[in-house]
Short mmCIF file of C-alpha atoms and ligand atoms in Angstrom, two decimals:
data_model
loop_
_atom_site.label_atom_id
_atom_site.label_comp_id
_atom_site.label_asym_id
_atom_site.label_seq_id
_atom_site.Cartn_x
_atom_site.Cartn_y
_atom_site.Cartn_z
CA UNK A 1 -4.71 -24.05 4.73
CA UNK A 2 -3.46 -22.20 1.08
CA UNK A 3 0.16 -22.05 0.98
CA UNK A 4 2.88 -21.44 -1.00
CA UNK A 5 5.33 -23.66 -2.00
CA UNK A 6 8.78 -22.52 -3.56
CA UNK A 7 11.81 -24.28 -5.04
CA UNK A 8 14.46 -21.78 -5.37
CA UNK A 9 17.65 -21.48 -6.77
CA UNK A 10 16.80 -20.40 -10.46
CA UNK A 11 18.13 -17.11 -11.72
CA UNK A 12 14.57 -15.16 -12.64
CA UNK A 13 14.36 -14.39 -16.21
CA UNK A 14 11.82 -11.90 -18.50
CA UNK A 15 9.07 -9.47 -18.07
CA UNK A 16 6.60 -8.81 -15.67
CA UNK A 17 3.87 -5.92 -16.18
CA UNK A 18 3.24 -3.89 -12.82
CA UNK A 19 -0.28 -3.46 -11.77
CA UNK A 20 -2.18 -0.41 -10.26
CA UNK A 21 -1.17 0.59 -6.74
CA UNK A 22 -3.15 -0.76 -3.92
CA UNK A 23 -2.51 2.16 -1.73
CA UNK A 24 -4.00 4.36 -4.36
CA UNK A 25 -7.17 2.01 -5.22
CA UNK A 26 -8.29 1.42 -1.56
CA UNK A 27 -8.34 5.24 -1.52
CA UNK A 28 -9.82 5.93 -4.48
CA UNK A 29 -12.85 3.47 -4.19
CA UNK A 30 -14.19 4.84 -1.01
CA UNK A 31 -13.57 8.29 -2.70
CA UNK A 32 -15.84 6.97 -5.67
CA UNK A 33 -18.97 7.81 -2.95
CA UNK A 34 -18.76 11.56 -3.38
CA UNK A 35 -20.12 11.35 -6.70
CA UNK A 36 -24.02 12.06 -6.54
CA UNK A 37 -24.68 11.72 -10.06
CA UNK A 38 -23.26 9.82 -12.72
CA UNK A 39 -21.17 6.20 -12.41
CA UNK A 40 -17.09 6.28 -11.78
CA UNK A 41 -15.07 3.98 -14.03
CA UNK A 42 -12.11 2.84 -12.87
CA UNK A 43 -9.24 0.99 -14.80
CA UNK A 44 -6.16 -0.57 -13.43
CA UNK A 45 -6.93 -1.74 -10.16
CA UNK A 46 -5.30 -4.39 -8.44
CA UNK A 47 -6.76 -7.50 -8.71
CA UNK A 48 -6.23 -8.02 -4.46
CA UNK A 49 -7.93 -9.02 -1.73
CA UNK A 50 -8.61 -5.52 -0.07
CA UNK A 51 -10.07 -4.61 -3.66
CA UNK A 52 -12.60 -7.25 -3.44
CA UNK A 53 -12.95 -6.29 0.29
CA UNK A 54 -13.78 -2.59 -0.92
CA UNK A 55 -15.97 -3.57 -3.55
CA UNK A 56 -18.34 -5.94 -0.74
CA UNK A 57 -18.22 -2.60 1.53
CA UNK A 58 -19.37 -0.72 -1.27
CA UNK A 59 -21.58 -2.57 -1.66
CA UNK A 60 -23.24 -2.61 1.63
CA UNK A 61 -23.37 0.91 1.97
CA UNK A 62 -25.65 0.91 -1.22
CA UNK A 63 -23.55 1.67 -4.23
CA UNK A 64 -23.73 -0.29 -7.08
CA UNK A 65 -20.81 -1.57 -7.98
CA UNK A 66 -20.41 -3.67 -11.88
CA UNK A 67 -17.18 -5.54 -12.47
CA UNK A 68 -16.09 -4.69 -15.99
CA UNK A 69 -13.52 -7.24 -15.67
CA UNK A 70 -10.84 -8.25 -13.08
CA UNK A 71 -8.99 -4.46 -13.64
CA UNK A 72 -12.40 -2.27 -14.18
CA UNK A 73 -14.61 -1.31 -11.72
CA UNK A 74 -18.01 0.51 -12.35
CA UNK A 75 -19.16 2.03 -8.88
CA UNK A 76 -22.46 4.28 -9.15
CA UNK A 77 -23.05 6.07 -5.79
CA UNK A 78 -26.01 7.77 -6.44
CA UNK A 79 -28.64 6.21 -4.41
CA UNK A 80 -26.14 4.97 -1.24
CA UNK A 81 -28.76 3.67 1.62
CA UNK A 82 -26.77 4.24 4.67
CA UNK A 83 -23.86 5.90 6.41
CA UNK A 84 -22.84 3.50 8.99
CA UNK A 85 -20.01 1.14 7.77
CA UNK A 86 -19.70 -1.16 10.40
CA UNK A 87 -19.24 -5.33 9.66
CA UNK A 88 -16.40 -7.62 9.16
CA UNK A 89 -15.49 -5.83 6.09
CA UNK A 90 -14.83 -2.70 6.89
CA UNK A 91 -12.98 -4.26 10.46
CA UNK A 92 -10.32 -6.52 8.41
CA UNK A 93 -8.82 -3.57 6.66
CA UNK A 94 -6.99 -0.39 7.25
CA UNK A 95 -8.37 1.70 4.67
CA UNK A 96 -11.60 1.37 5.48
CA UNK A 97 -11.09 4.88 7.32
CA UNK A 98 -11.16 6.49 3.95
CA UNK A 99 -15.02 6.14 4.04
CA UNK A 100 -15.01 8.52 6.88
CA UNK A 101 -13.77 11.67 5.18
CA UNK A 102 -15.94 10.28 2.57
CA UNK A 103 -19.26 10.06 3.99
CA UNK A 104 -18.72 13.06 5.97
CA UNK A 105 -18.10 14.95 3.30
CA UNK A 106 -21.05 13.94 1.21
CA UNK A 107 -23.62 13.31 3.76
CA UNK A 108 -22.13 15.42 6.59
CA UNK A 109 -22.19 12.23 8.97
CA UNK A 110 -20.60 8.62 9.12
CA UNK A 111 -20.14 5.26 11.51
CA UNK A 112 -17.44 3.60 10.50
CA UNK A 113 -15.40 0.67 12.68
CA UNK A 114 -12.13 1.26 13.50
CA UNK A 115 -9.60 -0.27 11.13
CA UNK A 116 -7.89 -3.25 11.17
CA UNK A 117 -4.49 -4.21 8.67
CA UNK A 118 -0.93 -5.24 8.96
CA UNK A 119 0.38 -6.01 12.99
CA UNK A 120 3.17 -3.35 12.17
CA UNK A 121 2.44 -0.66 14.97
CA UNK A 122 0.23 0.99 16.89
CA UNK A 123 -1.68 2.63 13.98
CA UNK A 124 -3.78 6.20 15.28
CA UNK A 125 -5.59 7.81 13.69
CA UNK A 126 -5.71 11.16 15.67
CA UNK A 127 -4.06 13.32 12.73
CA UNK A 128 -7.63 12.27 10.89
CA UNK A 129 -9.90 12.78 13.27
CA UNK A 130 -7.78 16.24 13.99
CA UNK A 131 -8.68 17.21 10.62
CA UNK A 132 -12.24 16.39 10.66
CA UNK A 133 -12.72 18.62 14.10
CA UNK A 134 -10.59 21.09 11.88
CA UNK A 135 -13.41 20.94 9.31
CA UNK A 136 -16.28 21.85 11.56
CA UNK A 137 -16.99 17.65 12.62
CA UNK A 138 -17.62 16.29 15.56
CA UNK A 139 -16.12 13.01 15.94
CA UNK A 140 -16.40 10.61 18.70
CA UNK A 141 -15.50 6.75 19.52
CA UNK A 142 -17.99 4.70 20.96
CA UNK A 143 -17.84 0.71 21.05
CA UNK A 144 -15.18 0.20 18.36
CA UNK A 145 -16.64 2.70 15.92
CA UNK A 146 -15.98 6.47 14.86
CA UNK A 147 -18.72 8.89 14.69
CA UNK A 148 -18.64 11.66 12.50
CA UNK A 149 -21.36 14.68 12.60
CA UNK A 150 -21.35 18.18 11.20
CA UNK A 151 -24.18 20.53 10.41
CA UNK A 152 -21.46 22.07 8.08
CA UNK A 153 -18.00 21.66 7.11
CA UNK A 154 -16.08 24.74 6.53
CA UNK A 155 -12.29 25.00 5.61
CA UNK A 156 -9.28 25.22 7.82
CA UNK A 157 -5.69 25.62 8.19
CA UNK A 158 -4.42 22.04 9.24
CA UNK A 159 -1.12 21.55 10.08
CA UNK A 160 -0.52 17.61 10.63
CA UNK A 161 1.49 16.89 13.66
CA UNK A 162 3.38 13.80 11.72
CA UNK A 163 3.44 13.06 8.01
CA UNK A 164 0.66 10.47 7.26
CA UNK A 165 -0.23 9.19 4.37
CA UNK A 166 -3.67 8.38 5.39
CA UNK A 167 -4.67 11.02 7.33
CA UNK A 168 -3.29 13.10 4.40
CA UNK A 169 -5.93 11.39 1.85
CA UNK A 170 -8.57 11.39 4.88
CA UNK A 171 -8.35 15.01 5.29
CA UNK A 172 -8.17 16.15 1.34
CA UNK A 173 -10.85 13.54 0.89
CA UNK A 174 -12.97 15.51 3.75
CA UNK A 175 -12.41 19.37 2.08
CA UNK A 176 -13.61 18.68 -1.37
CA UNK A 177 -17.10 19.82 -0.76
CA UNK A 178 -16.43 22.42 2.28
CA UNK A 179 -16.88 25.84 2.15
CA UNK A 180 -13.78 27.47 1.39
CA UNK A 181 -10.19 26.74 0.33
CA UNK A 182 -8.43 24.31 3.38
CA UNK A 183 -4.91 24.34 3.44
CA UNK A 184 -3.44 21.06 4.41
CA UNK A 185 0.73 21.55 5.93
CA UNK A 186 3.09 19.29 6.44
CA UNK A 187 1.31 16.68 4.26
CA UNK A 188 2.71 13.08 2.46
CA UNK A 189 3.83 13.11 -0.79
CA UNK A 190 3.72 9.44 -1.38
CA UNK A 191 2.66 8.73 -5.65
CA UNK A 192 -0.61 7.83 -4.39
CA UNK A 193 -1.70 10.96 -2.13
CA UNK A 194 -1.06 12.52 -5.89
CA UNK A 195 -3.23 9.26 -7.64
CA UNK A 196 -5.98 10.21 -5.09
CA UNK A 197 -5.96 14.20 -5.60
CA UNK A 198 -5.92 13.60 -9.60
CA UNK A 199 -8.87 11.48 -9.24
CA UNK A 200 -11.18 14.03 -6.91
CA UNK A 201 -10.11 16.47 -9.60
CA UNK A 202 -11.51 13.88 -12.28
CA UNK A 203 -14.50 14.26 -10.19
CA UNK A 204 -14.87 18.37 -10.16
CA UNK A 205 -12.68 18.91 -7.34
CA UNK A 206 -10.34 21.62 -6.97
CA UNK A 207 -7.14 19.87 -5.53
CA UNK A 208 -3.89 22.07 -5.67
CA UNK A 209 -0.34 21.12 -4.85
CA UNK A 210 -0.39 17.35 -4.17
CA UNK A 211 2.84 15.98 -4.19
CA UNK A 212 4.14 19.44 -2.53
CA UNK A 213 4.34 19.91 1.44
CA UNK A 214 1.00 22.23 1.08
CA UNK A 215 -2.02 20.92 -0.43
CA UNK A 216 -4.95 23.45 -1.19
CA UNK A 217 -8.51 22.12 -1.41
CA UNK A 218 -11.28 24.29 -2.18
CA UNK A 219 -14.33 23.38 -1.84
CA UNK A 220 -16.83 22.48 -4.62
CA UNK A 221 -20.50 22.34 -4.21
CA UNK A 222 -21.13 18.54 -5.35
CA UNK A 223 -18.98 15.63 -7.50
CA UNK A 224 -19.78 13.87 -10.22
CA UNK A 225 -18.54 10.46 -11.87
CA UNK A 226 -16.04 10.23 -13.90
CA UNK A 227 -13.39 7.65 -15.73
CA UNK A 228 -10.43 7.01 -14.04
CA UNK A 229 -6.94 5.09 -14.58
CA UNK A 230 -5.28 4.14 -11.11
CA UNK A 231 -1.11 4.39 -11.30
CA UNK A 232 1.18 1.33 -10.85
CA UNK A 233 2.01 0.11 -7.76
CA UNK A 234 5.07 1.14 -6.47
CA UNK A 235 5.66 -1.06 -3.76
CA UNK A 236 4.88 -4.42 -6.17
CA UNK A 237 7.42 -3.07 -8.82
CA UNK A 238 10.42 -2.31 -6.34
CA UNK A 239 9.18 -6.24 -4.61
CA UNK A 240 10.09 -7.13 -8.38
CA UNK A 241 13.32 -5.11 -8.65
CA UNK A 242 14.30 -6.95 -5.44
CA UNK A 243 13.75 -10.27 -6.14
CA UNK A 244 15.14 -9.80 -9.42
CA UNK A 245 18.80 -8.58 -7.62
CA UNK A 246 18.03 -11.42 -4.80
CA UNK A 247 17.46 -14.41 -7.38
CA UNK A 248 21.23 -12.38 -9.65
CA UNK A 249 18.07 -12.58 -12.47
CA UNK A 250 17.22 -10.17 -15.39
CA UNK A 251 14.18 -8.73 -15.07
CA UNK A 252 12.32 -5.87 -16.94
CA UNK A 253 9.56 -4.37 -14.71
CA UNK A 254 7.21 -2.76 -17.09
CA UNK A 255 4.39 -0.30 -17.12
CA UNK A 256 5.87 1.71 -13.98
CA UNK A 257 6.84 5.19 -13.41
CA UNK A 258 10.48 5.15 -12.86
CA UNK A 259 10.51 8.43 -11.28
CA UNK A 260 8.69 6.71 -8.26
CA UNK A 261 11.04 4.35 -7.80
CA UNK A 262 14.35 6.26 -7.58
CA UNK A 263 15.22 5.33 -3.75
CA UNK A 264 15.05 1.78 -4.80
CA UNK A 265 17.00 1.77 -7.65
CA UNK A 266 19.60 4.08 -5.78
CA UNK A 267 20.12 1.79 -2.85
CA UNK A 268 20.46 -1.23 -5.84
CA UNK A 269 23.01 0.75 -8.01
CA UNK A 270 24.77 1.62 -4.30
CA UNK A 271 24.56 -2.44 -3.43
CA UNK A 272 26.46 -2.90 -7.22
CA UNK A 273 23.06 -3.97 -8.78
CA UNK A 274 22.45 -2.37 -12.67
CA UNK A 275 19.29 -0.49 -12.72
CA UNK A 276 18.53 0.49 -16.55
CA UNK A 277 15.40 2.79 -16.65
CA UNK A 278 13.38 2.99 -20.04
CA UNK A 279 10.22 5.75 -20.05
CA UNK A 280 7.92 3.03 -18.49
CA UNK A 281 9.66 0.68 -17.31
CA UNK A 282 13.05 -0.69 -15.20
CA UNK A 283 15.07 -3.21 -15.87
CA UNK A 284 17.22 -4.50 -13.00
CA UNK A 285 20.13 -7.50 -13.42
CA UNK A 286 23.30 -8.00 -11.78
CA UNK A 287 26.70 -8.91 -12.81
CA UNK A 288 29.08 -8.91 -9.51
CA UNK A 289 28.74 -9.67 -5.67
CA UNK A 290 26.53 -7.28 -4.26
CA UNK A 291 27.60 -5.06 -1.18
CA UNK A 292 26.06 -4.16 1.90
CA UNK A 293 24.19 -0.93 2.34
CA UNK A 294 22.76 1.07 5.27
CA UNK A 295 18.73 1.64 4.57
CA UNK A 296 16.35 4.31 6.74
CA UNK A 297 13.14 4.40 5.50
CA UNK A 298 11.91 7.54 4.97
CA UNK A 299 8.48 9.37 3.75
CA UNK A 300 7.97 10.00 0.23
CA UNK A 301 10.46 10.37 -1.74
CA UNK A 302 12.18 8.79 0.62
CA UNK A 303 13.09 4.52 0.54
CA UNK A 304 9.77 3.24 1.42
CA UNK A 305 8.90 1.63 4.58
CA UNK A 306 6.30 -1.18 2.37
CA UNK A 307 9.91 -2.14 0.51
CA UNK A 308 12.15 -2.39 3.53
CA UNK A 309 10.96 -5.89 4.13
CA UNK A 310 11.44 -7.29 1.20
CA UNK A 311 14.78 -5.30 0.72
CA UNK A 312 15.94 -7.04 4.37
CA UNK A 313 16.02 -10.56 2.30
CA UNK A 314 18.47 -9.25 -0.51
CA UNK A 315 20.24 -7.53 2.15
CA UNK A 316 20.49 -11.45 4.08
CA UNK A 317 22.46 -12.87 0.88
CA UNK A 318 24.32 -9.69 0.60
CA UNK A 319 28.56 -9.35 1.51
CA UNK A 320 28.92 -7.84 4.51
CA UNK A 321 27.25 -5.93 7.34
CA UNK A 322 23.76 -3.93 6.07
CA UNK A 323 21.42 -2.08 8.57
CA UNK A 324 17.95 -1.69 8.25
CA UNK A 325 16.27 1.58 10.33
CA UNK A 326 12.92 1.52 10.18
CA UNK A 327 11.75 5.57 11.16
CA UNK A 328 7.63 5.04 9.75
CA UNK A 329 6.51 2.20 12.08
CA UNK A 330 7.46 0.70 15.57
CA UNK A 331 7.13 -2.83 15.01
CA UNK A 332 8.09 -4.04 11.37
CA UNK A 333 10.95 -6.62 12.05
CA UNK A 334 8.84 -9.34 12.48
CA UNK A 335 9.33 -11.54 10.04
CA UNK A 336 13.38 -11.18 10.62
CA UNK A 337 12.30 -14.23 13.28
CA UNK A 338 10.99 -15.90 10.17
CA UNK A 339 14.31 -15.20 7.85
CA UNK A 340 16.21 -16.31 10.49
CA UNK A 341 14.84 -19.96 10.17
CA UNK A 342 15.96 -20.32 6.49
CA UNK A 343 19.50 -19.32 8.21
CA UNK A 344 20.18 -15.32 7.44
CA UNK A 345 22.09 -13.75 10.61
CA UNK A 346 19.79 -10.79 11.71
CA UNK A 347 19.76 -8.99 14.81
CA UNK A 348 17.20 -6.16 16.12
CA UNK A 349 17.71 -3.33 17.83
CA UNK A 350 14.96 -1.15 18.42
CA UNK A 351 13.92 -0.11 15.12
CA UNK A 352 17.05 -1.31 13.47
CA UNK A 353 18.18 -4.59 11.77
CA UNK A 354 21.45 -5.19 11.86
CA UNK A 355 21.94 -7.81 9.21
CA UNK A 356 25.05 -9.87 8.28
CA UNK A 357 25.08 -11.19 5.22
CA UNK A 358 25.31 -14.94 4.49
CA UNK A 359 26.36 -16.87 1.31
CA UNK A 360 22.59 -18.38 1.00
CA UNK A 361 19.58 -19.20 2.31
CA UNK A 362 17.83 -22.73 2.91
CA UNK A 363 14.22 -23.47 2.54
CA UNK A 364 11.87 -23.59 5.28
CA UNK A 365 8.37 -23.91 6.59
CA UNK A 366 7.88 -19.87 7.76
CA UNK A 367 5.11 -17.92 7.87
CA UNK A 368 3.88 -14.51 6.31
CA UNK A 369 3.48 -12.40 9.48
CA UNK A 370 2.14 -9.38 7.31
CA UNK A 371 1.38 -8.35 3.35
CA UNK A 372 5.04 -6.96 2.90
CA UNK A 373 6.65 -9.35 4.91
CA UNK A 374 4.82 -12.29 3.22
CA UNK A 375 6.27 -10.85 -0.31
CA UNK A 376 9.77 -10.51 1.81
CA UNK A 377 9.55 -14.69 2.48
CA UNK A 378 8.52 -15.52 -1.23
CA UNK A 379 11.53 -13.57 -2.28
CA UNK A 380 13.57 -15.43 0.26
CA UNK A 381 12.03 -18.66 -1.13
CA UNK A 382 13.08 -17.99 -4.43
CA UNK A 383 16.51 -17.67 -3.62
CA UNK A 384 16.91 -20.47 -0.84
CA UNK A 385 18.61 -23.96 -1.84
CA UNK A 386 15.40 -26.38 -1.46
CA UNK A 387 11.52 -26.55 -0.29
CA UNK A 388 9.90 -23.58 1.37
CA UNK A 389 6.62 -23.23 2.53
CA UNK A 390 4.98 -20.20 3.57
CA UNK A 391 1.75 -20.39 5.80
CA UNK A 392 -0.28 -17.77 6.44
CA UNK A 393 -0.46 -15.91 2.46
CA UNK A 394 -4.05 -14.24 2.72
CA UNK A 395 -1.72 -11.63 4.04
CA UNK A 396 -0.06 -11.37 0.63
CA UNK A 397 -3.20 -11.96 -1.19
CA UNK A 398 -4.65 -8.58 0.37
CA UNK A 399 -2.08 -6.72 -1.64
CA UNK A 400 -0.06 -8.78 -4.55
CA UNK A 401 -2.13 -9.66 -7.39
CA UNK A 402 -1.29 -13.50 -8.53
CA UNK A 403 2.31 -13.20 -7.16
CA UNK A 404 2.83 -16.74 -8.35
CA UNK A 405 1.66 -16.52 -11.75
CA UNK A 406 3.81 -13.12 -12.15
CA UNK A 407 6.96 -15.49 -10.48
CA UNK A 408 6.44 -18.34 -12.44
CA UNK A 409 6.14 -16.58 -15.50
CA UNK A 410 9.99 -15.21 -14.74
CA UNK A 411 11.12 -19.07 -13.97
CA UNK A 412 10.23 -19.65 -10.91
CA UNK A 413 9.33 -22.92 -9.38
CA UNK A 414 6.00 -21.94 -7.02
CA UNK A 415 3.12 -23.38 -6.70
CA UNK A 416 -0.05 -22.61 -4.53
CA UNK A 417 -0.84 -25.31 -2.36
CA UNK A 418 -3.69 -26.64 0.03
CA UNK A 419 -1.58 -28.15 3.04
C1 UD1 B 1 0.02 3.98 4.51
C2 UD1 B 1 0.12 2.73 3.68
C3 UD1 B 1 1.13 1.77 4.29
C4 UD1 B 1 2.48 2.48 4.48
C5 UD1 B 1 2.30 3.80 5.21
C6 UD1 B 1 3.58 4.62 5.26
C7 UD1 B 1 -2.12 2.61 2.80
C8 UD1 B 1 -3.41 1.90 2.78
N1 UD1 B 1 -1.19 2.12 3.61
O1 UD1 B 1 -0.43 3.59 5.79
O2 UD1 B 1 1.29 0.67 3.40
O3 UD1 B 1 3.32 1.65 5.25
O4 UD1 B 1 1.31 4.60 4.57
O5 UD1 B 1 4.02 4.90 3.97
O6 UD1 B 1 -1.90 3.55 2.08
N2 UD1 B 1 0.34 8.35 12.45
C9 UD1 B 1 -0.05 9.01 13.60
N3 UD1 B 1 -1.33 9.51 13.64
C10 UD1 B 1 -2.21 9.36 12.61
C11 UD1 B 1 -1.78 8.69 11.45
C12 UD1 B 1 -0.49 8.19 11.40
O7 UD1 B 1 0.71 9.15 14.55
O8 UD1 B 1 -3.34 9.83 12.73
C13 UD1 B 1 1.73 7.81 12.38
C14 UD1 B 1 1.76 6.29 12.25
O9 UD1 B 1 1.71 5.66 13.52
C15 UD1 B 1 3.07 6.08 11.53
C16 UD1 B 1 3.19 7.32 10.63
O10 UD1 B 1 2.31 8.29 11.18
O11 UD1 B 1 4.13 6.06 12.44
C17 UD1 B 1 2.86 7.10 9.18
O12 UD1 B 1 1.57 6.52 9.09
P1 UD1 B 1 0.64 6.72 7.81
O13 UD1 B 1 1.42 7.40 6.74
O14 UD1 B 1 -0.63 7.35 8.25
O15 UD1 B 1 0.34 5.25 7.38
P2 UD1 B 1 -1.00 4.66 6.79
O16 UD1 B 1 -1.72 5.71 6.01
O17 UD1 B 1 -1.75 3.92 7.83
#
């Protein structure tokens, strides 16, 4: 089994560059299918596991899709073969529901499995399929798989019940090519709804007011290809500022957008950490003991929920009490059983963490119980005195390009390991 080995201790030192965000790629490459003529080129995405998983569903659903190289896809859509997206593929990963709205909107019909992802919570997808049904669909759930039918999809006034990211994309995704203008209420607001919208835009959509709480689709009578560069990941660049604050390092995160990452440099200024932005990039270092903090995660522009994990590590090594309330998802404290091996005092209640901080942490053999937990027990390795070993890492594979080449290259002992 691939593991990864860490011998912490050493302060992190230098520059990393950020890659493109994963939650905007695995939207944007199902999204790549409503182009009936012409060939989408896409630049900075992630090289991740879910990326490679996208690019094999693509691929069975008929599109042909050329790696430029490891950042550059090529996906022509033209001639797709079938609507039904159901294998292993499209079962290991979450955003495999994108190809719903999708299909349905370019072929008026889709079979797609139900998704799989991160153990973090119970995971519906009723605000989607509420959307489709909106749009004229109807949707139904037979043997693991969502069926989607309409003779027509015409626009609607949608009001989501809860503020989801992916029903948010689903939906938008859905209205490009409906008759009308849909207005979408109540919406996310997340970096990567906006990512998604600019790219159906790059593709003749008409996409108004992402990033807003009303989104405004009207719809266009067919999409074309179009070149596309995805933004930087978010969630990898405040992992970065984290471990950079956990490890007392110097780090400047670079090719970000700083704006994006305001929570997390708030709560680290709060904690006594110095944040120093620059136009594209964030340098984070520290200079004193850092403080406890209280954390809620929070939609867009909230503190994210993919960060908290991560953030519950610093917050181990951290003076005092800090509590961790987690409002997005039911079940994402999990790996606080792991964190509590290498000897950080954490207690949950309900959704919160109550965490009391301890002078260090010791290496361990742990395991990555999800993607942002796994990136929450490498940043715990890199601080701990000795060996850890963390099992389990396809998890952070699916969504951290070559975390140990990007740690290493800051000082850090880690290695990838067959054990
Ligand atoms: C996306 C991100 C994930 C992040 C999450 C919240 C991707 C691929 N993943 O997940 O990393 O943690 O946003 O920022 O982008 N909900 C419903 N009904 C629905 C849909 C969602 O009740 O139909 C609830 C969920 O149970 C959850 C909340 O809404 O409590 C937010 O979920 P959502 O924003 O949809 O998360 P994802 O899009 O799955």
């Amino acid at each position: 089994m691939e593991t990864l080995i860490i011998n912490g201790g050493k302060a992190l030192q230098g520059s990393v560059e950020i890659n493109g965000a994963k939650n905007a790629a695995v939207a944007i490459l199902p999204a790549a299918i409503l182009a009936s003529e012409g060939k989408c080129v896409i630049d900075n995405i992630p090289d991740i596991e879910d990326v490679h998983c996208l690019e094999r569903i693509l691929s069975s659903l008929g599109c042909n899709v050329h790696k430029v190289n490891n950042n550059t896809l090529e996906i022509d859509a033209t001639d797709i073969t079938t609507v039904d997206a159901c294998n292993e593929d499209v079962r290991r990963m979450r955003a495999s529901y994108y190809f719903i709205g999708a299909l349905l909107t370019r072929f008026k019909k889709a079979k797609v499995e139900l998704p799989g992802g991160c153990p973090i919570g119970a995971r519906p997808i009723d605000q989607h399929i509420k959307g489709f049904e909106a749009l004229g669909a109807k949707v139904t759930i037979e043997h693991g798989a969502v069926n989607v039918e309409a003779e027509n999809l015409h626009a609607a006034n949608i009001f989501f019940d809860v503020v989801s990211v992916g029903a948010t994309i689903n939906v938008m995704i859905a209205a490009t090519m409906a008759e009308g203008t849909t207005i979408l209420e109540n919406v996310a607001k997340e970096p990567h709804v906006v990512d998604v919208a600019n790219f159906l835009n790059s593709m003749g959509a008409d996409v108004k007011g992402a990033g807003t709480d009303v989104i405004r689709v009207k719809g266009v009578k067919k999409l074309v290809g179009c070149n596309y560069s995805v933004i930087p990941d978010q969630i990898e660049a405040g992992t970065f500022m984290i471990a950079a604050a956990a490890t007392k390092g110097d780090i400047t995160i670079k090719n970000v957008i700083p704006k994006h990452l305001e929570s997390i440099s708030a709560k680290l200024m709060e904690m006594g950490a110095i944040v120093e932005e620059g136009d594209d990039s964030i340098r984070v270092t520290v200079d004193q003991p850092l403080k406890g903090v209280s954390v809620k995660t929070a939609p867009y522009p909230g503190f994210p929920t993919d960060v908290q994990q991560p953030m519950s590590t610093l917050l181990s090594i951290t003076n005092g009490r800090s509590l961790i309330a987690e409002s997005i998802w039911e079940n994402r404290h999990k790996h606080t059983d792991e964190l509590k091996k290498m000897g950080a005092v954490i207690k949950v209640e309900g959704r919160t963490a109550i965490i009391d901080g301890v002078q260090n942490l010791k290496g361990a053999k742990v395991v990555a119980t999800d993607l942002r937990a796994g990136a929450a027990m490498v940043i715990a390795g890199l601080v701990a005195h000795g060996e850890t070993e963390i099992r389990d890492i396809g998890h952070i594979d699916r969504g951290y390009p070559h975390i140990e080449d990007k740690f290493r290259a800051l000082g850090a002992d880690i290695r990838r390991e067959l054990r």
